[in-house]
Coordinates of C-alpha atoms in Angstrom, one line a residue:
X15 CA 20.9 7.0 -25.3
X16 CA 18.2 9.0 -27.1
X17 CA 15.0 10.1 -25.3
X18 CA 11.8 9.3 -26.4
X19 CA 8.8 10.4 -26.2
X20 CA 5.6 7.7 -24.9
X21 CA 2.8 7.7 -27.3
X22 CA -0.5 6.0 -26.6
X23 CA -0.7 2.9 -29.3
X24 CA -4.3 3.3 -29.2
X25 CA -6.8 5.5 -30.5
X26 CA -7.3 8.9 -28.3
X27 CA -10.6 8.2 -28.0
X28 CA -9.9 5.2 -25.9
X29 CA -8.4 7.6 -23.2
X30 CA -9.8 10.8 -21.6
X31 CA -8.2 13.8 -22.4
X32 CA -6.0 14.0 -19.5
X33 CA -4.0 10.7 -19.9
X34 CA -3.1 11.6 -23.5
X35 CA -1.8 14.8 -22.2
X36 CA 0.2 13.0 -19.4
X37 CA 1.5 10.3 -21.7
X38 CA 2.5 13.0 -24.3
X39 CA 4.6 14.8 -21.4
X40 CA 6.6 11.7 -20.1
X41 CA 9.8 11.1 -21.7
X42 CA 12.7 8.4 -21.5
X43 CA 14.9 6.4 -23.2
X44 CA 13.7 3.8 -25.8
X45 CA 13.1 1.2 -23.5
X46 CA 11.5 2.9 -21.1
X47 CA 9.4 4.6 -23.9
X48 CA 8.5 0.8 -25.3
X49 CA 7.1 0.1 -21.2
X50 CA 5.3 3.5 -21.7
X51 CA 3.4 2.8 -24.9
X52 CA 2.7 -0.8 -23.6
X53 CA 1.5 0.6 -20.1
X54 CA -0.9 2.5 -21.6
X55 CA -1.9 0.4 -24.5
X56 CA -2.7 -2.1 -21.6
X57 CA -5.0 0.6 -19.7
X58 CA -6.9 1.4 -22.8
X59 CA -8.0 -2.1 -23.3
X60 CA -9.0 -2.6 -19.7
X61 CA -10.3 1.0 -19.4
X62 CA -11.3 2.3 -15.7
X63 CA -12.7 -0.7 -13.7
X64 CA -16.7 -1.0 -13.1
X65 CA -18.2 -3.0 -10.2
X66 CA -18.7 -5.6 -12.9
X67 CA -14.8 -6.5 -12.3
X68 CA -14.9 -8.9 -10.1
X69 CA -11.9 -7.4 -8.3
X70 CA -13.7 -4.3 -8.3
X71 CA -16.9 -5.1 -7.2
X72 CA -17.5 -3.5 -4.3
X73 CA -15.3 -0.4 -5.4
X74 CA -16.9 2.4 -7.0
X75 CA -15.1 4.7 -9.4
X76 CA -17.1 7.1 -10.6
X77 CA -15.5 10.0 -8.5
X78 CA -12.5 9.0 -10.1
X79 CA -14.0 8.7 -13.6
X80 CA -15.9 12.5 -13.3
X81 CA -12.6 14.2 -12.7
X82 CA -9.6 15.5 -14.5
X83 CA -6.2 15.4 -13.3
X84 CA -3.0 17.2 -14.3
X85 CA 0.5 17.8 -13.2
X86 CA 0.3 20.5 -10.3
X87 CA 2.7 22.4 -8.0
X88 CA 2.5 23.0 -4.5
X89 CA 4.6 25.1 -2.4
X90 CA 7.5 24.0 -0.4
X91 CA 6.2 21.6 1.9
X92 CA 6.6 21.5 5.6
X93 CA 7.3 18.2 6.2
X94 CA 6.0 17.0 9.9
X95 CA 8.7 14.7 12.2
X96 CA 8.1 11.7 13.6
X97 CA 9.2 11.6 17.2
X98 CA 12.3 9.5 17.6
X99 CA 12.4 8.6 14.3
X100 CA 15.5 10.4 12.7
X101 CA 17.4 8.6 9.3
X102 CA 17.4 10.0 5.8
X103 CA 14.8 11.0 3.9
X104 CA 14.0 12.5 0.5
X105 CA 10.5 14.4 -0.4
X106 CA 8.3 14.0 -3.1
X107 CA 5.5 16.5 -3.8
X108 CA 2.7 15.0 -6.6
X109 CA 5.2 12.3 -7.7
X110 CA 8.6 15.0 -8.0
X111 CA 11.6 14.7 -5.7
X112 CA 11.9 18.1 -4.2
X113 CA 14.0 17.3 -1.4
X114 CA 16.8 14.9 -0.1
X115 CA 18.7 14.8 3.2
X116 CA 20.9 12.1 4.8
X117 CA 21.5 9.7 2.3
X118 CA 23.0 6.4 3.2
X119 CA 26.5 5.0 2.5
X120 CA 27.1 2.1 0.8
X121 CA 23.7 2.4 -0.7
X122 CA 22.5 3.5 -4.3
X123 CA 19.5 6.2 -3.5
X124 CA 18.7 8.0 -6.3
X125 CA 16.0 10.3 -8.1
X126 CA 14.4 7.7 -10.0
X127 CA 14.5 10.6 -12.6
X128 CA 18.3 10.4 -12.2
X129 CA 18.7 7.0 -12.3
X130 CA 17.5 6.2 -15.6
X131 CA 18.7 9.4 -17.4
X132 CA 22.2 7.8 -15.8
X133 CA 21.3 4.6 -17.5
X134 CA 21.2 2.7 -14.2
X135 CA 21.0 -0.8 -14.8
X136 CA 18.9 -1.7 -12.2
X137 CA 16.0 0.3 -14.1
X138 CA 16.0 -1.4 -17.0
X139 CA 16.2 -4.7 -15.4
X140 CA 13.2 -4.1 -13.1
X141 CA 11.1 -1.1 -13.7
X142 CA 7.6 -2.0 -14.5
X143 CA 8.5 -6.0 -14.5
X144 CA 7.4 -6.7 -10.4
X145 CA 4.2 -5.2 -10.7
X146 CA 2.6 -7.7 -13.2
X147 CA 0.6 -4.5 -15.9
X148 CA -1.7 -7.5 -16.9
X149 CA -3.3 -8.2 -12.9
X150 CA -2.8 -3.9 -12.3
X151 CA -4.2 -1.9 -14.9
X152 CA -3.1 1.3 -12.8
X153 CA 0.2 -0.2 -12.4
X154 CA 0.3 -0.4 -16.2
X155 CA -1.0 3.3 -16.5
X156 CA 1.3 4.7 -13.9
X157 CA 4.2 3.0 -16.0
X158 CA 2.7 4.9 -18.9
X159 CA 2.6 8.5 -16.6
X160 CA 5.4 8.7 -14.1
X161 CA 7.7 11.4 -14.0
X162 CA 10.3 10.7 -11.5
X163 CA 10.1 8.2 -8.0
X164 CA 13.3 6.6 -5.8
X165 CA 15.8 3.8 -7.1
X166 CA 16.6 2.1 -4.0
X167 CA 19.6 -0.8 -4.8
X168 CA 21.1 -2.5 -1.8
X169 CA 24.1 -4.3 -1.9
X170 CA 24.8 -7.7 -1.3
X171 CA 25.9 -7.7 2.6
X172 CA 24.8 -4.3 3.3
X173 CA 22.8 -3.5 6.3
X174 CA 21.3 -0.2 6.9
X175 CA 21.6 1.0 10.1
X176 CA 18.7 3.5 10.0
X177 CA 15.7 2.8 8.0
X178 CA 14.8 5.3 5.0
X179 CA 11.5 7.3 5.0
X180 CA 10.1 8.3 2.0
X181 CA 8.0 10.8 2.2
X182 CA 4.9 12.0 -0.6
X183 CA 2.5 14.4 -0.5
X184 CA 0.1 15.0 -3.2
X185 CA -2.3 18.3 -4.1
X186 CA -3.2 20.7 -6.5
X187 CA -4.3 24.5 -5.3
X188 CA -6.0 25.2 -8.7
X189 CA -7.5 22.0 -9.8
X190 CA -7.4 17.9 -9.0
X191 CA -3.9 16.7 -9.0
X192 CA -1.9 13.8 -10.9
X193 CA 0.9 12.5 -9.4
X194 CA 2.3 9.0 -10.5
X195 CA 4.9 8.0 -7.1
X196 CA 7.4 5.1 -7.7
X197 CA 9.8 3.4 -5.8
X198 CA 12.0 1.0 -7.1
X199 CA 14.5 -1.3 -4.6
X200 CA 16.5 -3.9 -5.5
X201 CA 17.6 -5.7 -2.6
X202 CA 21.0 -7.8 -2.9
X203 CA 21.7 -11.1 -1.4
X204 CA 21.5 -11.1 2.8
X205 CA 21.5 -7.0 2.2
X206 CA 18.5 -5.5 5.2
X207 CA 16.7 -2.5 5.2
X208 CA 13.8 -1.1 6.8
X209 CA 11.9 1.2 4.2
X210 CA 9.1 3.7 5.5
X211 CA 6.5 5.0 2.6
X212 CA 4.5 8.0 4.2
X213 CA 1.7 9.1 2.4
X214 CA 1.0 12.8 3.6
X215 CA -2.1 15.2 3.4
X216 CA -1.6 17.9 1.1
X217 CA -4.5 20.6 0.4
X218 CA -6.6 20.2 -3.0
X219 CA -7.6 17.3 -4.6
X220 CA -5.3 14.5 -6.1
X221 CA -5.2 10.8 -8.1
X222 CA -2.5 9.0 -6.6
X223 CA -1.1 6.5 -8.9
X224 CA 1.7 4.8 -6.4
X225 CA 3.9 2.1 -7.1
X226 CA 6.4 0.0 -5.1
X227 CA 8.5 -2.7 -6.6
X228 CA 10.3 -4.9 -4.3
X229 CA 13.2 -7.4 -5.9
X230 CA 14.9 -9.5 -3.0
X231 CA 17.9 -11.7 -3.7
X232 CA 18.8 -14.6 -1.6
X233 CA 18.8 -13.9 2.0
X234 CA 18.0 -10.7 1.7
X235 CA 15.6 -9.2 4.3
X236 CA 12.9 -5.7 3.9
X237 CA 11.2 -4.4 6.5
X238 CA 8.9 -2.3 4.8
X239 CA 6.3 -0.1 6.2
X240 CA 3.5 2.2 4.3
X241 CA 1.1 5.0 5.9
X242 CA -1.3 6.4 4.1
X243 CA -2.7 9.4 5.7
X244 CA -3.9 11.4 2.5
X245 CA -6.4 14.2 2.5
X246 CA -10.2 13.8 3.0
X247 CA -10.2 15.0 -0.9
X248 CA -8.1 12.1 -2.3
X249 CA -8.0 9.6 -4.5
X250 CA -5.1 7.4 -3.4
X251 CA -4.8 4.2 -6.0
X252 CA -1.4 1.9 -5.3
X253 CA 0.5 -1.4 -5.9
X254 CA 3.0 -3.0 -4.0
X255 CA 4.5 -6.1 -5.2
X256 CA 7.3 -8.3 -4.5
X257 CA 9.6 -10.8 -5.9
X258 CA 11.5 -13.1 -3.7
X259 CA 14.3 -15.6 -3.6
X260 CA 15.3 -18.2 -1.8
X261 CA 15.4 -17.4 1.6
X262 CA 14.6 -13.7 1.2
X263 CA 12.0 -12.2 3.8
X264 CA 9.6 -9.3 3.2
X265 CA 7.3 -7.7 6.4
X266 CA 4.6 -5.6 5.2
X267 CA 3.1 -3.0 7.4
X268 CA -0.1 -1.5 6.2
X269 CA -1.9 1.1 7.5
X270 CA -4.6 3.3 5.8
X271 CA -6.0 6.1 7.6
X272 CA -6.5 9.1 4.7
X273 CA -8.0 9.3 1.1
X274 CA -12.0 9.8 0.1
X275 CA -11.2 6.6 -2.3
X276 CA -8.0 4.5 -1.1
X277 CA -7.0 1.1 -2.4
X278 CA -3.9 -1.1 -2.0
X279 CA -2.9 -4.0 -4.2
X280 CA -0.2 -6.2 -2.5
X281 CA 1.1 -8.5 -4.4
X282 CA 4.4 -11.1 -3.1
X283 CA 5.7 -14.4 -5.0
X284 CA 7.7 -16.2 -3.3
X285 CA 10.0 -18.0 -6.4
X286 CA 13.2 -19.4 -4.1
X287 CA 12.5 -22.1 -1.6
X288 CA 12.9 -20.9 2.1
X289 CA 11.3 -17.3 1.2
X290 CA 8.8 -15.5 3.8
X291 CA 6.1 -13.0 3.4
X292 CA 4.6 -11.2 6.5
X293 CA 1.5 -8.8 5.8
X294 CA 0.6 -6.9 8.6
X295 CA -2.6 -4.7 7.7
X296 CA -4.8 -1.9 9.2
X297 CA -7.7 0.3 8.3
X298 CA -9.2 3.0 10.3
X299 CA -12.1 4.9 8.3
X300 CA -15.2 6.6 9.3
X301 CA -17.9 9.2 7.7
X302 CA -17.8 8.2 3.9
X303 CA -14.2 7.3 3.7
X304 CA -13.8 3.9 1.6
X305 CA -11.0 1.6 1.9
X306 CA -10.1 -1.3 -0.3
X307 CA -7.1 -3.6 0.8
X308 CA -6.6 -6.6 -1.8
X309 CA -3.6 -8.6 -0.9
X310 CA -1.9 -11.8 -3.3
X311 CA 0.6 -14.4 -2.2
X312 CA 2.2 -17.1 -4.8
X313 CA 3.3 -19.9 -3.5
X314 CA 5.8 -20.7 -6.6
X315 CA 8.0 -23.2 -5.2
X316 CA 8.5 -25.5 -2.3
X317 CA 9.1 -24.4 1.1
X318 CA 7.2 -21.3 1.3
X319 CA 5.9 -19.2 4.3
X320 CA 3.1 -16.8 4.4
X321 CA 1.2 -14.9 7.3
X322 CA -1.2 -12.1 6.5
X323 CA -3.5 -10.4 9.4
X324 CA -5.3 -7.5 8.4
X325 CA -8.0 -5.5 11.0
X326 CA -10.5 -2.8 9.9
X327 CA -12.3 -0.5 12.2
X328 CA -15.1 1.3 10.8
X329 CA -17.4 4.2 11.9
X330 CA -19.7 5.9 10.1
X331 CA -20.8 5.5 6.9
X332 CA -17.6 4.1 6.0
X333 CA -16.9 1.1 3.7
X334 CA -14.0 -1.9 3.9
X335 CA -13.2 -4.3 1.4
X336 CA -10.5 -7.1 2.1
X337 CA -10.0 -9.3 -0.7
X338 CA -6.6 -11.5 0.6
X339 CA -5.6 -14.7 -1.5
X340 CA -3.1 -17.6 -1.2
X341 CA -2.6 -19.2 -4.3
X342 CA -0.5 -22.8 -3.4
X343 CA 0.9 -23.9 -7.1
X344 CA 1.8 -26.9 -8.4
X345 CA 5.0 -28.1 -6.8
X346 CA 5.2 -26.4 -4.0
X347 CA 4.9 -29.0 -0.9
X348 CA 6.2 -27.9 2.6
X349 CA 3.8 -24.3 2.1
X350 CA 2.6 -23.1 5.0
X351 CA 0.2 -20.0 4.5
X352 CA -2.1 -18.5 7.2
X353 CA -4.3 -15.8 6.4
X354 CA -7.2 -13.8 8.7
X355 CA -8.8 -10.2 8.8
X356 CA -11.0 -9.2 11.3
X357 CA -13.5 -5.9 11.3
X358 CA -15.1 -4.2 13.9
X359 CA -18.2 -2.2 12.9
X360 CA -18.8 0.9 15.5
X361 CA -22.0 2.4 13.9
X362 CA -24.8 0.6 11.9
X363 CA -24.0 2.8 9.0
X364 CA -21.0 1.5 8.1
X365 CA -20.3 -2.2 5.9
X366 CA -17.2 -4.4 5.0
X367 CA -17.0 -6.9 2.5
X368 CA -14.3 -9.8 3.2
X369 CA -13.5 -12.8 0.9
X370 CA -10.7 -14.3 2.0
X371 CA -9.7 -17.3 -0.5
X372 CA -7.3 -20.5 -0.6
X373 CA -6.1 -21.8 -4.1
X374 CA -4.0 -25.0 -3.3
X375 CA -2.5 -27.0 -6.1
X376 CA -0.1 -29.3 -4.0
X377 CA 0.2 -31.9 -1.3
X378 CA 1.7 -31.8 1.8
X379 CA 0.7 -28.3 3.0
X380 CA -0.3 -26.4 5.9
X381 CA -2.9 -23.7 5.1
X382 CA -5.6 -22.0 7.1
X383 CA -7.9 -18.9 6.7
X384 CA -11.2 -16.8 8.2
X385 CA -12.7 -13.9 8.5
X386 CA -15.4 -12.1 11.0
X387 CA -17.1 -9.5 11.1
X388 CA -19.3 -7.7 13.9
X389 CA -19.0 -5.4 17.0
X390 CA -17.6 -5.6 20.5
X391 CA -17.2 -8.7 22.7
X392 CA -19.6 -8.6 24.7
X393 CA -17.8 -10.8 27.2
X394 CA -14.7 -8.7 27.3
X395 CA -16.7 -5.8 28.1
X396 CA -18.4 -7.8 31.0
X397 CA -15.0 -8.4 31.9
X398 CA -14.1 -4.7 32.0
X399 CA -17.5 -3.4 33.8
X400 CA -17.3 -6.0 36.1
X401 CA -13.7 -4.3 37.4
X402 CA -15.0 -1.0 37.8
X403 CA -14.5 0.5 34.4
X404 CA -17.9 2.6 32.9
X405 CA -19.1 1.3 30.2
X406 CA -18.1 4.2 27.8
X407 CA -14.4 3.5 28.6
X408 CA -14.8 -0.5 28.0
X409 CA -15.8 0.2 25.1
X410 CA -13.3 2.9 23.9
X411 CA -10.3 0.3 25.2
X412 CA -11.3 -2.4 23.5
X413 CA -11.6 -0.8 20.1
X414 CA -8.1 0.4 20.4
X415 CA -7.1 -2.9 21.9
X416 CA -8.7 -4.5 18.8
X417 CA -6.8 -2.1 16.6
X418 CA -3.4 -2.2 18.3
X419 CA -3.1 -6.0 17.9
X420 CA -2.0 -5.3 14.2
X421 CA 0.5 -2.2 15.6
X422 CA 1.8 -4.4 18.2
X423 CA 3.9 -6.3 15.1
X424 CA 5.5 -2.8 14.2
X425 CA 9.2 -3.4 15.4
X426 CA 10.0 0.5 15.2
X427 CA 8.5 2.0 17.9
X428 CA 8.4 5.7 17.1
X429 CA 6.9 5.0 13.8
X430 CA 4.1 2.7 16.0
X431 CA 3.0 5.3 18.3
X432 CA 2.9 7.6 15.2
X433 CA 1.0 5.1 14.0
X434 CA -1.3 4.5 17.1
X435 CA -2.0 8.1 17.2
X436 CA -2.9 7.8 13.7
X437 CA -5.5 5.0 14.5
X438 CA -7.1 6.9 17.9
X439 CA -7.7 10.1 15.8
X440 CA -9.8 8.2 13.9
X441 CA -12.0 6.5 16.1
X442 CA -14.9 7.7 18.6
X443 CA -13.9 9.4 21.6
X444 CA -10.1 9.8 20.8
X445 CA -9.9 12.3 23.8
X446 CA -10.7 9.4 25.9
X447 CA -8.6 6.8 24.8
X448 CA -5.7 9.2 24.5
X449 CA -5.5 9.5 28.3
X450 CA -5.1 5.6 28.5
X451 CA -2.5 5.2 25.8

């Protein structure tokens, strides 16, 4: 199989400087070289979104724009435990695999670097086909960029006892950092696996391109659970999206704690009858951070489930978007798709913008959504006073409380206190809720 270099099909001009020279430097085999020059033929039409996208309206750029990005090195990492939470692992500093321990049995897990110099088939079959190029232009651009990622194929029957955490870590001493993350999995027929993407702070500034693709057979069944704790100095930019058959369930676990700039695009279609999508989804920002969760389920066929919940607790100056959709198509009867996101605002300063949106195309379905936006219950902390508890304590219970509703879905524990811990660090007077928690 001859390598190949990607070249951009456009005019140079179209791209700043540093794309061309990333393109230039990613190689592959003719196929994959055909995805690259297509990737980033599809970014130079589009270009870098403006808040006169409608999807990016409310999601300003121009940090991103300003910048120049470049492979970087970092020095070996020191990779921080969860407690409780042992499996394998591999480790991926600005996009490379440096580090691997624990592999599973049974299971392909490979370098995605390795993978397709090895002419795995799963590659060819999926890479850059679940995350749709034309809806993600950075998912097109990543495809154009990447240097290496994870090739996760499952199969059919397998179970893994011990989920997989994936961990990244992005930064550049000497200047902002690129890095392009991937992870493929193909998941065969009734195969499970739990699947933990951990999104590290690293010093220096960074772009994180990150994609997940996500192909389920029949039956099969991911638990899949992302945290993105990136450096105040970040730019963290992913996709996750998800292709299901029949009878195939995915559970999404979302939080987003890190980044300057951080925005997730979660996409899942649902193409057998009897498939099941579950998005769990929080954001905890403050100061200036800005968070953008948009979130996409097709409906394809008949028989469909969906159930998205996403909260946002905001301090600060901070900013949320939520843009979460439910498209119904044409066909599909017996869909049942329920969708709601909540914010709480602790400081006048900060703002969220929610659109939550039903598209239904077919009879004979069940489908419900809202959205609110605001600060404490007052009544629940007339509750809480009225028992004895100061007011400053009310308050700093129910804001966790309002928080840990979304946790509370987390079926591994030691990743949900991680997680929890994650949240109170976050929030006003973490000192104080710690002792309660």
């Amino acid at each position: 199989m001859r390598a190949a270099t990607a070249e951009a099909t456009t005019p140079e001009t179209s791209l700043p400087d540093w794309i061309a020279s990333a393109a230039a430097d990613a190689t592959g085999p003719e196929w994959l070289a055909a995805r690259r020059q297509a990737g980033l033929a599809a970014f130079a039409t589009a270009g870098f979104p403006t808040r006169r996208d409608e999807d990016w309206k409310y999601t300003d750029l121009k940090l991103v724009t300003r910048r120049s990005f470049a492979a970087a090195e970092l020095g070996p990492p020191a990779v921080p435990g969860i407690e409780g939470l042992d499996g394998p692992m591999l480790v991926f500093v600005n996009g490379i695999c440096v580090d691997r321990a624990g592999l599973p049995a049974g299971a392909a897990v490979h370098s995605l670097a390795e993978a397709i110099a090895a002419g795995h088939p799963a590659c060819r079959e999926l890479l850059g086909t679940v995350a749709d190029p034309a809806r993600h232009r950075f998912a097109a651009l990543a495809t154009a960029l990447f240097r290496d990622g994870v090739l996760l194929d499952l199969p059919p029957g397998l179970v893994l006892e011990a989920p997989l955490r994936l961990v990244f870590m992005d930064g550049g001493a000497h200047g902002p950092a690129l890095a392009c993350p991937r992870v493929l999995v193909r998941a065969g027929a009734d195969s499970h696996a739990a699947i933990i993407e951990h999104y590290l702070a690293a010093p220096g500034e960074s772009l994180s391109l990150a994609v997940t693709e996500l192909a389920l057979d029949a039956g099969a069944r991911i638990e899949h659970y992302r945290l993105q704790e990136a450096s105040p100095e970040a730019f963290h930019l992913g996709v996750l999206a998800a292709r299901l058959g029949r009878d195939a369930e995915l559970v999404s676990h979302n939080l987003s704690v890190g980044g300057r700039i951080a925005r997730l695009d979660l996409d899942a279609h649902l193409a057998g009858p009897g498939s099941r999508v579950e998005m769990n989804g929080l954001y905890a920002v403050r100061e200036r951070q800005h968070v953008d969760s948009h979130t996409r389920v097709d409906h394809a066929v008949p028989r469909t489930t969906s159930d998205q919940l996403y909260r946002g607790v905001l301090a600060g100056k901070s900013r949320a978007v939520f843009n979460g959709k439910a498209i119904v198509h044409p066909g599909a009867a017996g869909t049942d798709a329920r969708q709601s996101n909540a914010n709480l605002l602790l400081s006048p300063g900060a703002e969220v913008d929610t659109k939550p949106e039903l598209e239904i195309y077919a009879d004979d379905v069940k489908c419900a959504h809202g959205a609110t936006t605001g600060q404490l219950d007052a009544n629940a902390l007339f509750y809480l006073r009225s028992r004895g508890v100061d007011e400053h304590t009310a308050r700093s219970l129910l804001t966790f409380a309002f928080a840990d509703t979304v946790l509370a879905r987390m079926a591994l524990k030691p990743l949900r206190r991680h997680a929890e811990r994650c949240v109170v660090g976050q929030l006003p007077d973490a000192e104080l809720i710690r002792e309660f928690t």
